[in-house]
PDB file of C-alpha atoms in Angstrom:
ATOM      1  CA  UNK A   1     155.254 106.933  38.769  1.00  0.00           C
ATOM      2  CA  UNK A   2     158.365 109.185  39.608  1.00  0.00           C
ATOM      3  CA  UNK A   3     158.347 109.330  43.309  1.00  0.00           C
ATOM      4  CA  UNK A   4     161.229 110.080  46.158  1.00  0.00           C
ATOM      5  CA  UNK A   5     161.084 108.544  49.445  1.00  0.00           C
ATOM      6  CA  UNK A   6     162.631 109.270  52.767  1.00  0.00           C
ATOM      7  CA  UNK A   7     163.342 106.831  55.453  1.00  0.00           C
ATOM      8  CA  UNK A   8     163.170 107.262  58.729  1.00  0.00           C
ATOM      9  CA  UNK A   9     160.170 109.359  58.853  1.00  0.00           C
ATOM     10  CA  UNK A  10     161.325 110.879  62.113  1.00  0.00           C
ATOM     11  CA  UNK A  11     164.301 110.009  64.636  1.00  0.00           C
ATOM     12  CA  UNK A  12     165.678 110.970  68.288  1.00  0.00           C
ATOM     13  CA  UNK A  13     168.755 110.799  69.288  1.00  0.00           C
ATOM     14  CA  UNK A  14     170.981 112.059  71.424  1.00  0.00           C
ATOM     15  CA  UNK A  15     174.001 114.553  71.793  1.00  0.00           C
ATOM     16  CA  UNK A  16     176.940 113.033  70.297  1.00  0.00           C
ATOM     17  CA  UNK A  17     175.366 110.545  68.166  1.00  0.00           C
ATOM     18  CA  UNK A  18     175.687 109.737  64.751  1.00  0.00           C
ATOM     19  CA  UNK A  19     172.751 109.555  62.344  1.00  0.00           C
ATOM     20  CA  UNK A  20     172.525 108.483  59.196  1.00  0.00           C
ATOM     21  CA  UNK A  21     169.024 109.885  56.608  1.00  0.00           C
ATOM     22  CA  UNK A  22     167.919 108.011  53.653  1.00  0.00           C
ATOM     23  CA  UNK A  23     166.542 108.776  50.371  1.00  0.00           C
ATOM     24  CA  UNK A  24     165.624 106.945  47.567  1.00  0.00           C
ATOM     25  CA  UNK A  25     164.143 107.504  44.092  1.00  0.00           C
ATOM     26  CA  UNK A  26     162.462 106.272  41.386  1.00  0.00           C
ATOM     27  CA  UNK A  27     162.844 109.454  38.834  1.00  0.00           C
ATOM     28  CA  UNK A  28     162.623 108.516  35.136  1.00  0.00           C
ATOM     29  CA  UNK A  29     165.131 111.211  34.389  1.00  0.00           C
ATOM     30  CA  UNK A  30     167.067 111.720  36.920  1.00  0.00           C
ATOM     31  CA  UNK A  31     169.556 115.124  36.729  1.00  0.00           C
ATOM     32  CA  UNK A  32     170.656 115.290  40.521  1.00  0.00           C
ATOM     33  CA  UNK A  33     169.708 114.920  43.451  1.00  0.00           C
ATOM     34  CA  UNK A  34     169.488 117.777  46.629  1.00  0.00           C
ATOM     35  CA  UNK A  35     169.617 117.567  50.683  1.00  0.00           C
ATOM     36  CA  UNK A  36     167.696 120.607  52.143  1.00  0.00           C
ATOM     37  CA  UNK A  37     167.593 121.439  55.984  1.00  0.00           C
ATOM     38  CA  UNK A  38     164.452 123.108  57.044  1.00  0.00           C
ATOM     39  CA  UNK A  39     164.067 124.440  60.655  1.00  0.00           C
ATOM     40  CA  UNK A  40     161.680 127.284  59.894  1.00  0.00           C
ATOM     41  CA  UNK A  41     160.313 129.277  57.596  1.00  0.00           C
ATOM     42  CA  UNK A  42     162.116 127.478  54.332  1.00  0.00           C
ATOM     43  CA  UNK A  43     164.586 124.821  53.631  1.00  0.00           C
ATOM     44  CA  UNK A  44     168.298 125.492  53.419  1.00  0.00           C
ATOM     45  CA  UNK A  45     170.091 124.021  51.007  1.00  0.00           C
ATOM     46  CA  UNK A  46     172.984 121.544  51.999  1.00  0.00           C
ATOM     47  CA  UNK A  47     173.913 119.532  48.929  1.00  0.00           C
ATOM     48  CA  UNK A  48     173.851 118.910  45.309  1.00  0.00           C
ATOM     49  CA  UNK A  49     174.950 115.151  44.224  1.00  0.00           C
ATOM     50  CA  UNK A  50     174.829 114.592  40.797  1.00  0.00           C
ATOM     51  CA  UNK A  51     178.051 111.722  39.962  1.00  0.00           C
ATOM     52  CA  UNK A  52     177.315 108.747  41.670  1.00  0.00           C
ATOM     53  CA  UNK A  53     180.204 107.602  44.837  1.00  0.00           C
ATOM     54  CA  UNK A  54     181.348 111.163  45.473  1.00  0.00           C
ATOM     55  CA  UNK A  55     180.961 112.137  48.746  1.00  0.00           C
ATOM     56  CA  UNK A  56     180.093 115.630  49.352  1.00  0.00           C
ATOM     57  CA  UNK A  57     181.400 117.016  52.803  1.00  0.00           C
ATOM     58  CA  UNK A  58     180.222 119.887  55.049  1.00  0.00           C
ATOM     59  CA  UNK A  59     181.164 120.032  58.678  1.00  0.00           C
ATOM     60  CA  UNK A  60     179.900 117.445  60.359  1.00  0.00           C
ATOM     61  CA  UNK A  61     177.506 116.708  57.232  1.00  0.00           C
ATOM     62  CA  UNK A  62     178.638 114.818  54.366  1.00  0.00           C
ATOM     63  CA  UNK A  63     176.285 113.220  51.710  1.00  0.00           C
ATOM     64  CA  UNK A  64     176.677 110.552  48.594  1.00  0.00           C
ATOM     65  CA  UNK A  65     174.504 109.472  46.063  1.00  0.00           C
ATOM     66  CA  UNK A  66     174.579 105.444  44.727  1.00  0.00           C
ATOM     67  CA  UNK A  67     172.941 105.347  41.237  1.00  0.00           C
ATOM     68  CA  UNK A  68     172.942 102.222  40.816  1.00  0.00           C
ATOM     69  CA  UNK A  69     171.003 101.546  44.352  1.00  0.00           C
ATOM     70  CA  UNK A  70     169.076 104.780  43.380  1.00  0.00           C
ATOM     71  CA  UNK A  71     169.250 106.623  46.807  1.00  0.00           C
ATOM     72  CA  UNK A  72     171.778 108.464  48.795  1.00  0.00           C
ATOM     73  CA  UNK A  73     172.385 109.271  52.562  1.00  0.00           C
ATOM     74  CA  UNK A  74     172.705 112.359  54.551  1.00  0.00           C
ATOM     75  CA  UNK A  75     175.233 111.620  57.377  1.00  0.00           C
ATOM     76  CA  UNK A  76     175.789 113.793  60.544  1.00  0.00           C
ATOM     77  CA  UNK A  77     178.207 112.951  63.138  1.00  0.00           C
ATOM     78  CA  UNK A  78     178.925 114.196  66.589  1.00  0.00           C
ATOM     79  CA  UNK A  79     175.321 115.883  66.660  1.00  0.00           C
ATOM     80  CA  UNK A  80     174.337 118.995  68.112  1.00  0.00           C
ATOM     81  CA  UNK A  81     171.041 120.370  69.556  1.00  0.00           C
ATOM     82  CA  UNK A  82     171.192 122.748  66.732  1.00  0.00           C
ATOM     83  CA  UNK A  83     170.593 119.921  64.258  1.00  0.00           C
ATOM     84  CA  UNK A  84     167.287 118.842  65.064  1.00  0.00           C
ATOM     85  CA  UNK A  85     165.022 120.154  62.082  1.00  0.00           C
ATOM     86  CA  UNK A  86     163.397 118.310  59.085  1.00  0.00           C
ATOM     87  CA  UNK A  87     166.097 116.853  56.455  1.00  0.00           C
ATOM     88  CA  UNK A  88     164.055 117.128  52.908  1.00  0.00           C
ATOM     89  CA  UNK A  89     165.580 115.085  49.920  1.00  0.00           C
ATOM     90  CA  UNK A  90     164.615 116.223  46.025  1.00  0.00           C
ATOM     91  CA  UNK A  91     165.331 115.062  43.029  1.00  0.00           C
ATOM     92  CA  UNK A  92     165.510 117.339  40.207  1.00  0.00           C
ATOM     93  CA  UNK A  93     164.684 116.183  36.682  1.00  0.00           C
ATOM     94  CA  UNK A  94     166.966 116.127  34.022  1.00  0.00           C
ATOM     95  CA  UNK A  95     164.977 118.160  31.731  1.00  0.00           C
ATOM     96  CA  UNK A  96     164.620 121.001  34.736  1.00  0.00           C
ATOM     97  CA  UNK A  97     161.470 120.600  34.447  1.00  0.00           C
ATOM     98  CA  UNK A  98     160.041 118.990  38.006  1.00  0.00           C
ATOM     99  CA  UNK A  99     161.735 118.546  41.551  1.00  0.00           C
ATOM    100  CA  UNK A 100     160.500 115.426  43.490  1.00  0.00           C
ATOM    101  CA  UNK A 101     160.580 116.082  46.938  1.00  0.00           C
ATOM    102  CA  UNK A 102     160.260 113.421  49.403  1.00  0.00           C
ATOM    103  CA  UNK A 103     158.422 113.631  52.790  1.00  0.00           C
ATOM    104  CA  UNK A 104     161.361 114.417  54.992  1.00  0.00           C
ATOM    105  CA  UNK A 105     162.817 113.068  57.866  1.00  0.00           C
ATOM    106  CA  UNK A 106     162.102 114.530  61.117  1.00  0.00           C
ATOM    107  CA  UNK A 107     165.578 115.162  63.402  1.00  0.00           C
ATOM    108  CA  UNK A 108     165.117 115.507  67.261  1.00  0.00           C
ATOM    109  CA  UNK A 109     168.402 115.618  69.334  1.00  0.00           C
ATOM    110  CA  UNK A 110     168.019 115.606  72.641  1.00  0.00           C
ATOM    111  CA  UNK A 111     170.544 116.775  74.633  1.00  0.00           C
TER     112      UNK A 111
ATOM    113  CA  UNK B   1     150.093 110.155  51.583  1.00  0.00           C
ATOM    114  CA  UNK B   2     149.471 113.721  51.212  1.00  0.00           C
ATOM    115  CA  UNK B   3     149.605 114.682  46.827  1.00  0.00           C
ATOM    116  CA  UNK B   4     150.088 118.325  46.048  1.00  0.00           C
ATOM    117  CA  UNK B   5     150.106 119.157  42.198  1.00  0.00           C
ATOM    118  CA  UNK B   6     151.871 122.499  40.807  1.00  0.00           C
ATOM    119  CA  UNK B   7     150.662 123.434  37.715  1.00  0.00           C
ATOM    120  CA  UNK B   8     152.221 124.030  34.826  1.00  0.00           C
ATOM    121  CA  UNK B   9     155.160 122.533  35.009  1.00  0.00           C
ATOM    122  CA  UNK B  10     156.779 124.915  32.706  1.00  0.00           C
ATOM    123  CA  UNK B  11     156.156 127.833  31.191  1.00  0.00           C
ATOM    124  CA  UNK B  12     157.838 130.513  28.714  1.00  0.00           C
ATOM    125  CA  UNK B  13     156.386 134.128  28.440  1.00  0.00           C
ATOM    126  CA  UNK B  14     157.384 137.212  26.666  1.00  0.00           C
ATOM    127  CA  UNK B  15     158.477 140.197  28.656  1.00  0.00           C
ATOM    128  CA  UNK B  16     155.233 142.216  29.844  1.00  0.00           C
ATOM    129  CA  UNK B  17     152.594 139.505  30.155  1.00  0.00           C
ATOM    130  CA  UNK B  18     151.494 137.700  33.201  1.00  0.00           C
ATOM    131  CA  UNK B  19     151.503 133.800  34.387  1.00  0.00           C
ATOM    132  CA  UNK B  20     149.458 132.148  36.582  1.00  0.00           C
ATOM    133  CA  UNK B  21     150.294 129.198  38.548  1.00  0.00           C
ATOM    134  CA  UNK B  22     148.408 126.636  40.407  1.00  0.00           C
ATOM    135  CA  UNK B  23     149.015 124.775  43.622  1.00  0.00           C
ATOM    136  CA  UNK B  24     146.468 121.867  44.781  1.00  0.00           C
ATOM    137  CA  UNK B  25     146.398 119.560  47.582  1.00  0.00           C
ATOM    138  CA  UNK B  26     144.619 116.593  46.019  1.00  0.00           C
ATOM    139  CA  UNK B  27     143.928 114.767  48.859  1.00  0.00           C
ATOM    140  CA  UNK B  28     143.902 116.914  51.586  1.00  0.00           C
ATOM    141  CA  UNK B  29     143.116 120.522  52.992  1.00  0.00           C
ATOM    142  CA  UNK B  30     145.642 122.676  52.910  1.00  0.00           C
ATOM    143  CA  UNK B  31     144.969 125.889  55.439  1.00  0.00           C
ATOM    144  CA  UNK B  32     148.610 126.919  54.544  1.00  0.00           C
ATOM    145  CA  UNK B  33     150.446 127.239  51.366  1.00  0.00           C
ATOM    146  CA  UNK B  34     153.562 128.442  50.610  1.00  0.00           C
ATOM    147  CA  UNK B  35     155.426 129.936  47.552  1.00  0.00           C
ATOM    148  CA  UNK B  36     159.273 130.044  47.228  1.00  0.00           C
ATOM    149  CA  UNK B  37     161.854 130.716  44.319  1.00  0.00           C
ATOM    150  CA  UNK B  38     164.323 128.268  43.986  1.00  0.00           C
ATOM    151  CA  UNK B  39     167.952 129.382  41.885  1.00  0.00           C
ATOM    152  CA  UNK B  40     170.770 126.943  41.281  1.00  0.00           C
ATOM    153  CA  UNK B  41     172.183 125.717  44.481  1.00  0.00           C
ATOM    154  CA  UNK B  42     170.366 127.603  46.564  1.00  0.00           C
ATOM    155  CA  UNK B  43     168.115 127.757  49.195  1.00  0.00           C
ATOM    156  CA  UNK B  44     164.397 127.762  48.428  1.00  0.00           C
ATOM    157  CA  UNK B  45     163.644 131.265  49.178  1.00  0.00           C
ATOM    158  CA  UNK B  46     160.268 131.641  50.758  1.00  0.00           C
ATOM    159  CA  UNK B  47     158.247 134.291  48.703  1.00  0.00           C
ATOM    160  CA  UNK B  48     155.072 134.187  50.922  1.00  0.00           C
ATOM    161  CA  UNK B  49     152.705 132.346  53.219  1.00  0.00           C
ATOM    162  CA  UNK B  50     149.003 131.980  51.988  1.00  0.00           C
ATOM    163  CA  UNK B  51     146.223 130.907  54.470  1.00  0.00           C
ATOM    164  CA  UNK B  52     142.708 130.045  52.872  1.00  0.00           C
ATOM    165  CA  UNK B  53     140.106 132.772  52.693  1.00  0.00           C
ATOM    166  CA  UNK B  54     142.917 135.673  53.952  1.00  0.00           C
ATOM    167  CA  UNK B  55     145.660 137.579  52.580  1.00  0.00           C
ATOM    168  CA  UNK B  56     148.873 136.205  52.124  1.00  0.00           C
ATOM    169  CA  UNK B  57     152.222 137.297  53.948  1.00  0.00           C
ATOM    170  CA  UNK B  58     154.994 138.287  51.868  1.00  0.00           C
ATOM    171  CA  UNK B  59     158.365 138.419  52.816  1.00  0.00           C
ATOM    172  CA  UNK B  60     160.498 141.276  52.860  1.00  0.00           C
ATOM    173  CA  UNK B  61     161.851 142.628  49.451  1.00  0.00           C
ATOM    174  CA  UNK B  62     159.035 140.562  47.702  1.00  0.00           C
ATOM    175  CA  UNK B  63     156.272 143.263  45.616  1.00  0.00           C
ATOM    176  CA  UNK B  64     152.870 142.072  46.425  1.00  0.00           C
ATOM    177  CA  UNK B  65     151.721 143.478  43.573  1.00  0.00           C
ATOM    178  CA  UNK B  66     153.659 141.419  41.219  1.00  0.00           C
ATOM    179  CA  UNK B  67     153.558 138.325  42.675  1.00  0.00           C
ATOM    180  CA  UNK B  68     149.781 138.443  43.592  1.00  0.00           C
ATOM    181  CA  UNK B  69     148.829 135.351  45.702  1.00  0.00           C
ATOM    182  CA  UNK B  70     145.395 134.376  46.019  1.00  0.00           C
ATOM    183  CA  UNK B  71     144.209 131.099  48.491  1.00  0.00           C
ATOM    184  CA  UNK B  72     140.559 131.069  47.709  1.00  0.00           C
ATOM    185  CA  UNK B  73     139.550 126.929  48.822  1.00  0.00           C
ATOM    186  CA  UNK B  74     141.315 125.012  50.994  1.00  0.00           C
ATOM    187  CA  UNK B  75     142.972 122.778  48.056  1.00  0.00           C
ATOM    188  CA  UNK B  76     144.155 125.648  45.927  1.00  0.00           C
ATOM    189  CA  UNK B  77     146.428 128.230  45.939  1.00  0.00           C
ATOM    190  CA  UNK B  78     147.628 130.278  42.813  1.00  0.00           C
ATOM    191  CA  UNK B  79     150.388 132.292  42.463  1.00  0.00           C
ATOM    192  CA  UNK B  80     150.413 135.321  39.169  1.00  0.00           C
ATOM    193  CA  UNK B  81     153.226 136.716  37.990  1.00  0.00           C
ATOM    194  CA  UNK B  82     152.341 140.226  36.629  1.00  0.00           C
ATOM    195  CA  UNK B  83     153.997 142.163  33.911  1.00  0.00           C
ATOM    196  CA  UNK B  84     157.099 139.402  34.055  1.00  0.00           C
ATOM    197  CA  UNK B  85     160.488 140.272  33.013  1.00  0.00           C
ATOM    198  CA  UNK B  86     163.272 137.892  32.270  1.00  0.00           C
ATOM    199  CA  UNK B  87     165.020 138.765  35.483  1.00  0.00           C
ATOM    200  CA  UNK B  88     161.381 136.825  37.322  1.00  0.00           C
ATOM    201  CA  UNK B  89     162.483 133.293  35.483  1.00  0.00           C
ATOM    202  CA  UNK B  90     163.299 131.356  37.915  1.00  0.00           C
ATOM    203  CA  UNK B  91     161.685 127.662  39.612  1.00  0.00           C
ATOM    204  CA  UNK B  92     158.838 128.684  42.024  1.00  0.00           C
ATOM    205  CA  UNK B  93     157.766 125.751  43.951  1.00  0.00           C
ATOM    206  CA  UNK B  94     154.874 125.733  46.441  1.00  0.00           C
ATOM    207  CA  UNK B  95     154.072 123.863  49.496  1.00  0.00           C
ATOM    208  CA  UNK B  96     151.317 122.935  51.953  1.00  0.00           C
ATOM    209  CA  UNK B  97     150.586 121.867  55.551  1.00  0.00           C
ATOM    210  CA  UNK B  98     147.905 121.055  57.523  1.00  0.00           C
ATOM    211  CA  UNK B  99     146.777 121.865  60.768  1.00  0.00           C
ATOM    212  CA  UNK B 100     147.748 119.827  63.405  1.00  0.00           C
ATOM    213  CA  UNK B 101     149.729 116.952  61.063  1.00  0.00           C
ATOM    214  CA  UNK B 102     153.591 117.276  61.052  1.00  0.00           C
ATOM    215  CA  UNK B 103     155.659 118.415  58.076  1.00  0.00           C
ATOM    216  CA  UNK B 104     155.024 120.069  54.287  1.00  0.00           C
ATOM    217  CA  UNK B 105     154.525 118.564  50.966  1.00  0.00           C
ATOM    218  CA  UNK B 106     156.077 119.937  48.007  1.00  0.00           C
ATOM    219  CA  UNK B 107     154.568 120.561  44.673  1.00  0.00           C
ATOM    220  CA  UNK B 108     157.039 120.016  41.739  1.00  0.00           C
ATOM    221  CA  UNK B 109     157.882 123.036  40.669  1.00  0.00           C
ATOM    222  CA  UNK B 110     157.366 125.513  37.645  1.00  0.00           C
ATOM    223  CA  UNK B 111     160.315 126.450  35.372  1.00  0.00           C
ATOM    224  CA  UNK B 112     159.665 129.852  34.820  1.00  0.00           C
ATOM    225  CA  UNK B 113     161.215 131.875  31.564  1.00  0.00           C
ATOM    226  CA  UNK B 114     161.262 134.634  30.277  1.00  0.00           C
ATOM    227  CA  UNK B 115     161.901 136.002  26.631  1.00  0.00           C
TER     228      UNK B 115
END
């Protein structure tokens, strides 16, 4: 059964620190795979990985994708109050036809 | 852990006619749904907000009356395209939440197209 899923489920930190989100897969056909931020009313997309060891870079965010381990990780240094919000992880089939979301991982910085 | 199943999957329909699609929560209640459009590398774009047994909110610049949303039960929430056009295709993807238990679970998504 295709599935995606995130680890931790939810995390506190604080100001300054560096946290790093997981997501694995298990996606039959996998096509790429995407890092959303949600804080309200829908999630914001961050990243698209699709080539496996490239890491993608925004910021303070920067993401990469290991096929081979089937996952990837969302990284965020120096964090910021503004960064607490839930960190969703799809995977997008390679036919287009179905994403796989996982559950999300639940930021709280603290400042 | 919470299921929620968007149905179909994928769907191609000729310019004029309508498409229905289904979102259920299989294992839980759902008093909110929600119904965004997804384009390449993009944000999911929230459409509207459904909440079981009332009508749904739409966001601004989305026509209620051709997206018509309809939450009748507490496990199902389907969203018609009316009188589609190929400019509508597009992945709409739903979610649900329940009261009182954090975060949303996605359906996977219907490729929309248009001819």
């Amino acid at each position: 059964e295709d599935k995606v899923v995130q680890s931790p489920l939810s995390l506190v930190v604080h100001e300054g620190d560096t946290v790093t989100l997981n997501c694995s897969y298990e996606v039959t056909n996998f096509r790429s795979l995407l890092w959303y931020k949600q804080e309200k009313k829908a999630p914001t997309f961050l990243f698209m990985l699709t080539s496996s060891g490239i890491e993608k870079k925004s910021g303070r965010l920067s993401s990469i994708l290991d096929k081979k381990e089937l996952s990837s990780i969302l990284n965020i240094t120096a964090t910021q109050t503004g960064d607490s919000a839930i960190y969703l992880c799809a995977v997008l089939e390679y036919n287009f036809n179905k994403f796989y979301f996982g559950s999300g991982t639940k930021l709280n910085v603290k400042p | 852990g919470a299921v929620v199943s968007q149905h179909p999957s994928r769907v191609i329909c000729k310019s004029g006619t309508s498409v229905k699609i289904e979102c259920r929560s299989l294992d839980f209640q759902a008093t909110t749904m929600f119904w965004y459009r997804q384009f390449p590398k993009q944000s999911l774009m929230l459409m509207a907000t459904s909440n079981e047994g009332s009508k749904a909110t739409y966001e601004q610049g989305v026509e209620k009356d051709k997206f018509l949303i309809n939450h009748a039960s507490l496990t199902l929430s389907t969203l018609t395209v009316t009188s589609a056009h190929p400019e509508d295709s597009s992945f709409y993807i739903c979610s649900a939440s329940r009261t009182g238990v954090y975060g949303y679970t996605f359906g996977s998504g219907t490729r929309l197209t248009v001819v």
